[in-house]
Amino acid sequence: GAGVSQSPSNKVTEKGKDVELRCDPISGHTALYWYRQSLGQGLEFLIYFQGNSAPDKSGLPSDRFSAERTGGSVSTLTIQRTQQEDSAVYLCASSFTGGSQETQYFGPGTRLLVL
Amino acid sequence: AQSVTQPDIHITVSEGASLELRCNYSYGATPYLFWYVQSPGQGLQLLLKYFSGDTLVQGIKGFEAEFKRSQSSFNLRKPSVHWSDAAEYFCAVAPKRNTDKLIFGTGTRLQVFP
């Protein structure tokens, strides 16, 4: 079946602009994760959604970052007033029910470049 | 602080040679342990995982990993590397059983020469 999809695959923006990154999880997966992969920081957890529970936002680096998940499916990660240090690959993952033993399936990522 | 260390940033091997990628973690209790592979332009793919039980874990693509509690290590091995194994490899832990986020190491880039 279809895996996790993300769009756009690449995004170039100017410093100070807002960007929206989209993630379509695997159908039926109730857990959704966002990670950021950057040269200086490696792979970092950003935010986690599980069903109707309040999301775990503990990894968001600043209040310029926000995410929502509509209808328990598609998620959008929004970065406001982008900065050059936001340049990274943003990875989305989903799992069937969440939980540490569940395999997380990753999308191909969105490569963001802030000029 | 919880951390995952992959001491080798870049490894080069010849095709057919054996491979071992190192991973050490720092955590009070044994976490759940994972190895992921990322090919160029691709997302991460799970190779194998360890939760409990047999300390030698078999994964996909001929990979295996051994958990050693005394060394806080979870090294990835393959007896004979193929050119298609060239990729970046990430070790990850899920530190608590009720925490779902993964903490990743910085990755090891594997280059394979024919």
PDB file of C-alpha atoms in Angstrom:
ATOM      1  CA  GLY A   1       0.000   0.000   0.000  1.00  0.00           C
ATOM      2  CA  ALA A   2       0.932   3.654  -0.116  1.00  0.00           C
ATOM      3  CA  GLY A   3       3.530   4.843   2.314  1.00  0.00           C
ATOM      4  CA  VAL A   4       3.867   8.160   4.086  1.00  0.00           C
ATOM      5  CA  SER A   5       3.870  11.025   1.627  1.00  0.00           C
ATOM      6  CA  GLN A   6       5.100  14.554   2.135  1.00  0.00           C
ATOM      7  CA  SER A   7       4.788  17.709   0.126  1.00  0.00           C
ATOM      8  CA  PRO A   8       6.446  19.669  -1.201  1.00  0.00           C
ATOM      9  CA  SER A   9       9.588  17.625  -1.636  1.00  0.00           C
ATOM     10  CA  ASN A  10      11.643  20.810  -1.804  1.00  0.00           C
ATOM     11  CA  LYS A  11      10.878  24.318  -0.644  1.00  0.00           C
ATOM     12  CA  VAL A  12      12.969  27.445  -1.010  1.00  0.00           C
ATOM     13  CA  THR A  13      11.812  30.508   0.861  1.00  0.00           C
ATOM     14  CA  GLU A  14      13.074  33.871   1.944  1.00  0.00           C
ATOM     15  CA  LYS A  15      13.910  34.688   5.506  1.00  0.00           C
ATOM     16  CA  GLY A  16      10.857  36.000   7.334  1.00  0.00           C
ATOM     17  CA  LYS A  17       8.278  34.193   5.208  1.00  0.00           C
ATOM     18  CA  ASP A  18       5.914  31.550   6.556  1.00  0.00           C
ATOM     19  CA  VAL A  19       5.948  27.989   5.182  1.00  0.00           C
ATOM     20  CA  GLU A  20       3.597  25.035   5.442  1.00  0.00           C
ATOM     21  CA  LEU A  21       4.754  21.460   5.107  1.00  0.00           C
ATOM     22  CA  ARG A  22       2.276  18.670   4.594  1.00  0.00           C
ATOM     23  CA  CYS A  23       2.281  15.037   5.659  1.00  0.00           C
ATOM     24  CA  ASP A  24      -0.106  12.275   4.608  1.00  0.00           C
ATOM     25  CA  PRO A  25       0.347   9.291   6.924  1.00  0.00           C
ATOM     26  CA  ILE A  26      -0.322   5.696   6.043  1.00  0.00           C
ATOM     27  CA  SER A  27      -4.044   5.066   5.982  1.00  0.00           C
ATOM     28  CA  GLY A  28      -5.230   3.714   9.310  1.00  0.00           C
ATOM     29  CA  HIS A  29      -2.235   4.902  11.283  1.00  0.00           C
ATOM     30  CA  THR A  30      -3.314   6.850  14.324  1.00  0.00           C
ATOM     31  CA  ALA A  31       0.107   8.116  15.404  1.00  0.00           C
ATOM     32  CA  LEU A  32       2.012  10.790  13.497  1.00  0.00           C
ATOM     33  CA  TYR A  33       5.434  12.270  14.191  1.00  0.00           C
ATOM     34  CA  TRP A  34       7.478  15.149  12.841  1.00  0.00           C
ATOM     35  CA  TYR A  35      11.269  15.131  12.972  1.00  0.00           C
ATOM     36  CA  ARG A  36      13.868  17.543  11.688  1.00  0.00           C
ATOM     37  CA  GLN A  37      17.141  16.465  10.125  1.00  0.00           C
ATOM     38  CA  SER A  38      19.799  19.161   9.954  1.00  0.00           C
ATOM     39  CA  LEU A  39      23.548  19.196   9.555  1.00  0.00           C
ATOM     40  CA  GLY A  40      24.311  20.602  12.931  1.00  0.00           C
ATOM     41  CA  GLN A  41      21.710  18.790  15.003  1.00  0.00           C
ATOM     42  CA  GLY A  42      21.163  15.433  13.357  1.00  0.00           C
ATOM     43  CA  LEU A  43      17.661  13.981  13.618  1.00  0.00           C
ATOM     44  CA  GLU A  44      15.483  15.670  16.221  1.00  0.00           C
ATOM     45  CA  PHE A  45      11.971  14.933  17.374  1.00  0.00           C
ATOM     46  CA  LEU A  46       9.581  17.857  16.951  1.00  0.00           C
ATOM     47  CA  ILE A  47       6.003  16.840  17.701  1.00  0.00           C
ATOM     48  CA  TYR A  48       3.828  13.762  18.097  1.00  0.00           C
ATOM     49  CA  PHE A  49       0.092  13.252  17.537  1.00  0.00           C
ATOM     50  CA  GLN A  50      -1.790  10.233  18.818  1.00  0.00           C
ATOM     51  CA  GLY A  51      -5.480   9.932  18.092  1.00  0.00           C
ATOM     52  CA  ASN A  52      -7.491  12.586  19.879  1.00  0.00           C
ATOM     53  CA  SER A  53      -4.946  13.111  22.632  1.00  0.00           C
ATOM     54  CA  ALA A  54      -3.201  16.431  23.115  1.00  0.00           C
ATOM     55  CA  PRO A  55      -0.055  16.432  20.974  1.00  0.00           C
ATOM     56  CA  ASP A  56       3.384  16.130  22.512  1.00  0.00           C
ATOM     57  CA  LYS A  57       5.005  19.390  21.454  1.00  0.00           C
ATOM     58  CA  SER A  58       8.087  19.028  23.589  1.00  0.00           C
ATOM     59  CA  GLY A  59      10.476  19.008  20.641  1.00  0.00           C
ATOM     60  CA  LEU A  60       9.331  22.191  18.925  1.00  0.00           C
ATOM     61  CA  PRO A  61      12.340  24.533  18.961  1.00  0.00           C
ATOM     62  CA  SER A  62      10.428  27.804  19.233  1.00  0.00           C
ATOM     63  CA  ASP A  63       6.946  29.294  19.156  1.00  0.00           C
ATOM     64  CA  ARG A  64       7.415  29.974  15.457  1.00  0.00           C
ATOM     65  CA  PHE A  65       6.798  26.269  14.927  1.00  0.00           C
ATOM     66  CA  SER A  66       3.327  24.794  15.104  1.00  0.00           C
ATOM     67  CA  ALA A  67       1.560  21.755  13.759  1.00  0.00           C
ATOM     68  CA  GLU A  68      -1.938  20.494  13.438  1.00  0.00           C
ATOM     69  CA  ARG A  69      -3.550  17.295  12.416  1.00  0.00           C
ATOM     70  CA  THR A  70      -6.962  17.519  10.848  1.00  0.00           C
ATOM     71  CA  GLY A  71      -9.448  14.670  11.022  1.00  0.00           C
ATOM     72  CA  GLY A  72      -6.867  12.379  12.542  1.00  0.00           C
ATOM     73  CA  SER A  73      -5.088  12.069   9.225  1.00  0.00           C
ATOM     74  CA  VAL A  74      -3.219  14.773   7.331  1.00  0.00           C
ATOM     75  CA  SER A  75      -0.839  16.960   9.284  1.00  0.00           C
ATOM     76  CA  THR A  76       0.607  20.367   8.520  1.00  0.00           C
ATOM     77  CA  LEU A  77       3.770  21.736  10.067  1.00  0.00           C
ATOM     78  CA  THR A  78       3.904  25.520   9.919  1.00  0.00           C
ATOM     79  CA  ILE A  79       6.999  27.604  10.422  1.00  0.00           C
ATOM     80  CA  GLN A  80       6.375  31.312  10.818  1.00  0.00           C
ATOM     81  CA  ARG A  81       8.920  34.029  10.106  1.00  0.00           C
ATOM     82  CA  THR A  82      11.449  31.503   8.862  1.00  0.00           C
ATOM     83  CA  GLN A  83      15.107  31.887   9.804  1.00  0.00           C
ATOM     84  CA  GLN A  84      18.152  30.512   8.044  1.00  0.00           C
ATOM     85  CA  GLU A  85      18.711  28.046  10.864  1.00  0.00           C
ATOM     86  CA  ASP A  86      15.351  26.478   9.977  1.00  0.00           C
ATOM     87  CA  SER A  87      16.930  25.074   6.814  1.00  0.00           C
ATOM     88  CA  ALA A  88      16.723  21.310   7.166  1.00  0.00           C
ATOM     89  CA  VAL A  89      14.915  18.222   5.991  1.00  0.00           C
ATOM     90  CA  TYR A  90      11.610  17.809   7.756  1.00  0.00           C
ATOM     91  CA  LEU A  91      10.578  14.173   8.102  1.00  0.00           C
ATOM     92  CA  CYS A  92       7.164  12.851   8.918  1.00  0.00           C
ATOM     93  CA  ALA A  93       6.499   9.368  10.245  1.00  0.00           C
ATOM     94  CA  SER A  94       3.427   7.404  11.203  1.00  0.00           C
ATOM     95  CA  SER A  95       2.709   4.265  13.149  1.00  0.00           C
ATOM     96  CA  PHE A  96      -0.361   2.125  13.614  1.00  0.00           C
ATOM     97  CA  THR A  97      -1.228   2.934  17.196  1.00  0.00           C
ATOM     98  CA  GLY A  98       1.788   4.747  18.589  1.00  0.00           C
ATOM     99  CA  GLY A  99       3.782   3.290  21.431  1.00  0.00           C
ATOM    100  CA  SER A 100       7.483   2.643  21.707  1.00  0.00           C
ATOM    101  CA  GLN A 101       7.297  -0.846  20.204  1.00  0.00           C
ATOM    102  CA  GLU A 102       5.508   0.285  17.068  1.00  0.00           C
ATOM    103  CA  THR A 103       7.523   0.677  13.920  1.00  0.00           C
ATOM    104  CA  GLN A 104       7.549   4.234  12.662  1.00  0.00           C
ATOM    105  CA  TYR A 105       7.292   4.518   8.884  1.00  0.00           C
ATOM    106  CA  PHE A 106       8.986   7.576   7.470  1.00  0.00           C
ATOM    107  CA  GLY A 107       8.169   9.716   4.485  1.00  0.00           C
ATOM    108  CA  PRO A 108      10.830  10.986   2.069  1.00  0.00           C
ATOM    109  CA  GLY A 109      10.934  14.385   3.746  1.00  0.00           C
ATOM    110  CA  THR A 110      10.636  18.002   2.713  1.00  0.00           C
ATOM    111  CA  ARG A 111      13.922  19.771   2.136  1.00  0.00           C
ATOM    112  CA  LEU A 112      13.559  23.370   3.284  1.00  0.00           C
ATOM    113  CA  LEU A 113      16.054  26.038   2.342  1.00  0.00           C
ATOM    114  CA  VAL A 114      15.713  29.490   3.858  1.00  0.00           C
ATOM    115  CA  LEU A 115      17.675  32.155   2.015  1.00  0.00           C
TER     116      LEU A 115
ATOM    117  CA  ALA B   1      21.217  13.198  29.725  1.00  0.00           C
ATOM    118  CA  GLN B   2      19.878  10.554  27.403  1.00  0.00           C
ATOM    119  CA  SER B   3      22.010  10.218  24.314  1.00  0.00           C
ATOM    120  CA  VAL B   4      22.906   7.963  21.456  1.00  0.00           C
ATOM    121  CA  THR B   5      26.434   7.903  20.116  1.00  0.00           C
ATOM    122  CA  GLN B   6      27.580   6.648  16.774  1.00  0.00           C
ATOM    123  CA  PRO B   7      31.333   7.194  16.921  1.00  0.00           C
ATOM    124  CA  ASP B   8      31.998   6.554  13.248  1.00  0.00           C
ATOM    125  CA  ILE B   9      30.849   9.363  10.986  1.00  0.00           C
ATOM    126  CA  HIS B  10      31.983   7.698   7.790  1.00  0.00           C
ATOM    127  CA  ILE B  11      32.999   4.116   7.015  1.00  0.00           C
ATOM    128  CA  THR B  12      34.301   2.741   3.754  1.00  0.00           C
ATOM    129  CA  VAL B  13      34.364  -0.965   2.986  1.00  0.00           C
ATOM    130  CA  SER B  14      34.904  -3.123  -0.051  1.00  0.00           C
ATOM    131  CA  GLU B  15      32.012  -5.075  -1.468  1.00  0.00           C
ATOM    132  CA  GLY B  16      31.912  -8.511   0.109  1.00  0.00           C
ATOM    133  CA  ALA B  17      33.677  -7.391   3.271  1.00  0.00           C
ATOM    134  CA  SER B  18      32.085  -7.650   6.684  1.00  0.00           C
ATOM    135  CA  LEU B  19      30.630  -4.605   8.392  1.00  0.00           C
ATOM    136  CA  GLU B  20      30.115  -3.455  11.936  1.00  0.00           C
ATOM    137  CA  LEU B  21      28.565  -0.099  12.799  1.00  0.00           C
ATOM    138  CA  ARG B  22      28.837   0.979  16.386  1.00  0.00           C
ATOM    139  CA  CYS B  23      26.135   2.435  18.587  1.00  0.00           C
ATOM    140  CA  ASN B  24      26.277   3.281  22.282  1.00  0.00           C
ATOM    141  CA  TYR B  25      23.501   4.737  24.368  1.00  0.00           C
ATOM    142  CA  SER B  26      23.403   6.504  27.657  1.00  0.00           C
ATOM    143  CA  TYR B  27      20.322   5.871  29.700  1.00  0.00           C
ATOM    144  CA  GLY B  28      19.529   4.566  33.161  1.00  0.00           C
ATOM    145  CA  ALA B  29      17.394   1.663  32.013  1.00  0.00           C
ATOM    146  CA  THR B  30      17.521  -0.406  28.867  1.00  0.00           C
ATOM    147  CA  PRO B  31      15.587   1.477  26.241  1.00  0.00           C
ATOM    148  CA  TYR B  32      14.046   0.108  23.105  1.00  0.00           C
ATOM    149  CA  LEU B  33      16.712   0.092  20.382  1.00  0.00           C
ATOM    150  CA  PHE B  34      16.424   0.530  16.643  1.00  0.00           C
ATOM    151  CA  TRP B  35      18.545   0.733  13.520  1.00  0.00           C
ATOM    152  CA  TYR B  36      17.294   2.685  10.521  1.00  0.00           C
ATOM    153  CA  VAL B  37      18.816   3.108   7.071  1.00  0.00           C
ATOM    154  CA  GLN B  38      18.426   6.150   4.848  1.00  0.00           C
ATOM    155  CA  SER B  39      19.307   5.852   1.186  1.00  0.00           C
ATOM    156  CA  PRO B  40      19.912   9.053  -0.813  1.00  0.00           C
ATOM    157  CA  GLY B  41      16.660  10.918  -1.335  1.00  0.00           C
ATOM    158  CA  GLN B  42      14.704   8.346   0.639  1.00  0.00           C
ATOM    159  CA  GLY B  43      13.031   8.301   3.992  1.00  0.00           C
ATOM    160  CA  LEU B  44      14.272   6.181   6.854  1.00  0.00           C
ATOM    161  CA  GLN B  45      13.591   2.472   6.732  1.00  0.00           C
ATOM    162  CA  LEU B  46      13.636   0.268   9.809  1.00  0.00           C
ATOM    163  CA  LEU B  47      16.281  -2.470   9.652  1.00  0.00           C
ATOM    164  CA  LEU B  48      15.671  -4.074  13.029  1.00  0.00           C
ATOM    165  CA  LYS B  49      14.655  -3.414  16.610  1.00  0.00           C
ATOM    166  CA  TYR B  50      15.302  -4.799  20.068  1.00  0.00           C
ATOM    167  CA  PHE B  51      12.892  -4.744  22.971  1.00  0.00           C
ATOM    168  CA  SER B  52      13.840  -7.703  25.142  1.00  0.00           C
ATOM    169  CA  GLY B  53      14.811 -11.349  25.027  1.00  0.00           C
ATOM    170  CA  ASP B  54      17.429 -12.745  22.681  1.00  0.00           C
ATOM    171  CA  THR B  55      20.209 -10.189  22.458  1.00  0.00           C
ATOM    172  CA  LEU B  56      21.012 -11.043  18.839  1.00  0.00           C
ATOM    173  CA  VAL B  57      18.388  -9.550  16.573  1.00  0.00           C
ATOM    174  CA  GLN B  58      17.931 -10.361  12.918  1.00  0.00           C
ATOM    175  CA  GLY B  59      16.699  -7.716  10.526  1.00  0.00           C
ATOM    176  CA  ILE B  60      16.027  -7.137   6.881  1.00  0.00           C
ATOM    177  CA  LYS B  61      18.607  -7.109   4.094  1.00  0.00           C
ATOM    178  CA  GLY B  62      20.852  -9.553   5.945  1.00  0.00           C
ATOM    179  CA  PHE B  63      21.598  -7.234   8.867  1.00  0.00           C
ATOM    180  CA  GLU B  64      21.791  -8.235  12.496  1.00  0.00           C
ATOM    181  CA  ALA B  65      22.526  -6.400  15.707  1.00  0.00           C
ATOM    182  CA  GLU B  66      23.672  -7.487  19.121  1.00  0.00           C
ATOM    183  CA  PHE B  67      22.587  -5.843  22.345  1.00  0.00           C
ATOM    184  CA  LYS B  68      25.235  -5.821  25.058  1.00  0.00           C
ATOM    185  CA  ARG B  69      23.923  -4.459  28.323  1.00  0.00           C
ATOM    186  CA  SER B  70      27.337  -4.328  29.993  1.00  0.00           C
ATOM    187  CA  GLN B  71      28.637  -2.069  27.225  1.00  0.00           C
ATOM    188  CA  SER B  72      25.398  -0.134  26.591  1.00  0.00           C
ATOM    189  CA  SER B  73      25.904  -0.993  22.948  1.00  0.00           C
ATOM    190  CA  PHE B  74      23.765  -2.104  20.045  1.00  0.00           C
ATOM    191  CA  ASN B  75      26.127  -2.650  17.139  1.00  0.00           C
ATOM    192  CA  LEU B  76      24.885  -3.409  13.652  1.00  0.00           C
ATOM    193  CA  ARG B  77      26.591  -6.098  11.592  1.00  0.00           C
ATOM    194  CA  LYS B  78      26.488  -7.646   8.183  1.00  0.00           C
ATOM    195  CA  PRO B  79      28.774 -10.500   7.124  1.00  0.00           C
ATOM    196  CA  SER B  80      29.085  -9.482   3.476  1.00  0.00           C
ATOM    197  CA  VAL B  81      28.307  -5.991   2.252  1.00  0.00           C
ATOM    198  CA  HIS B  82      26.687  -5.321  -1.107  1.00  0.00           C
ATOM    199  CA  TRP B  83      27.127  -2.143  -3.140  1.00  0.00           C
ATOM    200  CA  SER B  84      23.443  -1.384  -2.575  1.00  0.00           C
ATOM    201  CA  ASP B  85      24.098  -1.113   1.169  1.00  0.00           C
ATOM    202  CA  ALA B  86      25.747   2.268   0.642  1.00  0.00           C
ATOM    203  CA  ALA B  87      23.593   4.628   2.674  1.00  0.00           C
ATOM    204  CA  GLU B  88      23.422   6.415   6.005  1.00  0.00           C
ATOM    205  CA  TYR B  89      22.661   4.353   9.073  1.00  0.00           C
ATOM    206  CA  PHE B  90      21.030   5.674  12.203  1.00  0.00           C
ATOM    207  CA  CYS B  91      20.828   4.087  15.594  1.00  0.00           C
ATOM    208  CA  ALA B  92      17.859   5.228  17.674  1.00  0.00           C
ATOM    209  CA  VAL B  93      16.383   4.647  21.104  1.00  0.00           C
ATOM    210  CA  ALA B  94      12.946   5.053  22.587  1.00  0.00           C
ATOM    211  CA  PRO B  95      13.987   5.873  26.139  1.00  0.00           C
ATOM    212  CA  LYS B  96      10.802   5.142  28.044  1.00  0.00           C
ATOM    213  CA  ARG B  97       8.162   2.577  27.485  1.00  0.00           C
ATOM    214  CA  ASN B  98       5.433   5.180  27.463  1.00  0.00           C
ATOM    215  CA  THR B  99       7.325   7.645  25.330  1.00  0.00           C
ATOM    216  CA  ASP B 100       7.065   7.286  21.628  1.00  0.00           C
ATOM    217  CA  LYS B 101       9.594   9.753  20.335  1.00  0.00           C
ATOM    218  CA  LEU B 102      12.824   8.378  18.975  1.00  0.00           C
ATOM    219  CA  ILE B 103      16.217   9.773  19.910  1.00  0.00           C
ATOM    220  CA  PHE B 104      18.649   9.326  17.064  1.00  0.00           C
ATOM    221  CA  GLY B 105      22.390   9.097  16.827  1.00  0.00           C
ATOM    222  CA  THR B 106      24.176  11.352  14.377  1.00  0.00           C
ATOM    223  CA  GLY B 107      24.434   8.644  11.771  1.00  0.00           C
ATOM    224  CA  THR B 108      27.180   6.711  10.018  1.00  0.00           C
ATOM    225  CA  ARG B 109      27.629   7.113   6.296  1.00  0.00           C
ATOM    226  CA  LEU B 110      28.625   3.852   4.630  1.00  0.00           C
ATOM    227  CA  GLN B 111      30.497   3.880   1.351  1.00  0.00           C
ATOM    228  CA  VAL B 112      31.024   0.627  -0.535  1.00  0.00           C
ATOM    229  CA  PHE B 113      33.786   0.170  -3.086  1.00  0.00           C
ATOM    230  CA  PRO B 114      33.504  -2.510  -5.787  1.00  0.00           C
TER     231      PRO B 114
END
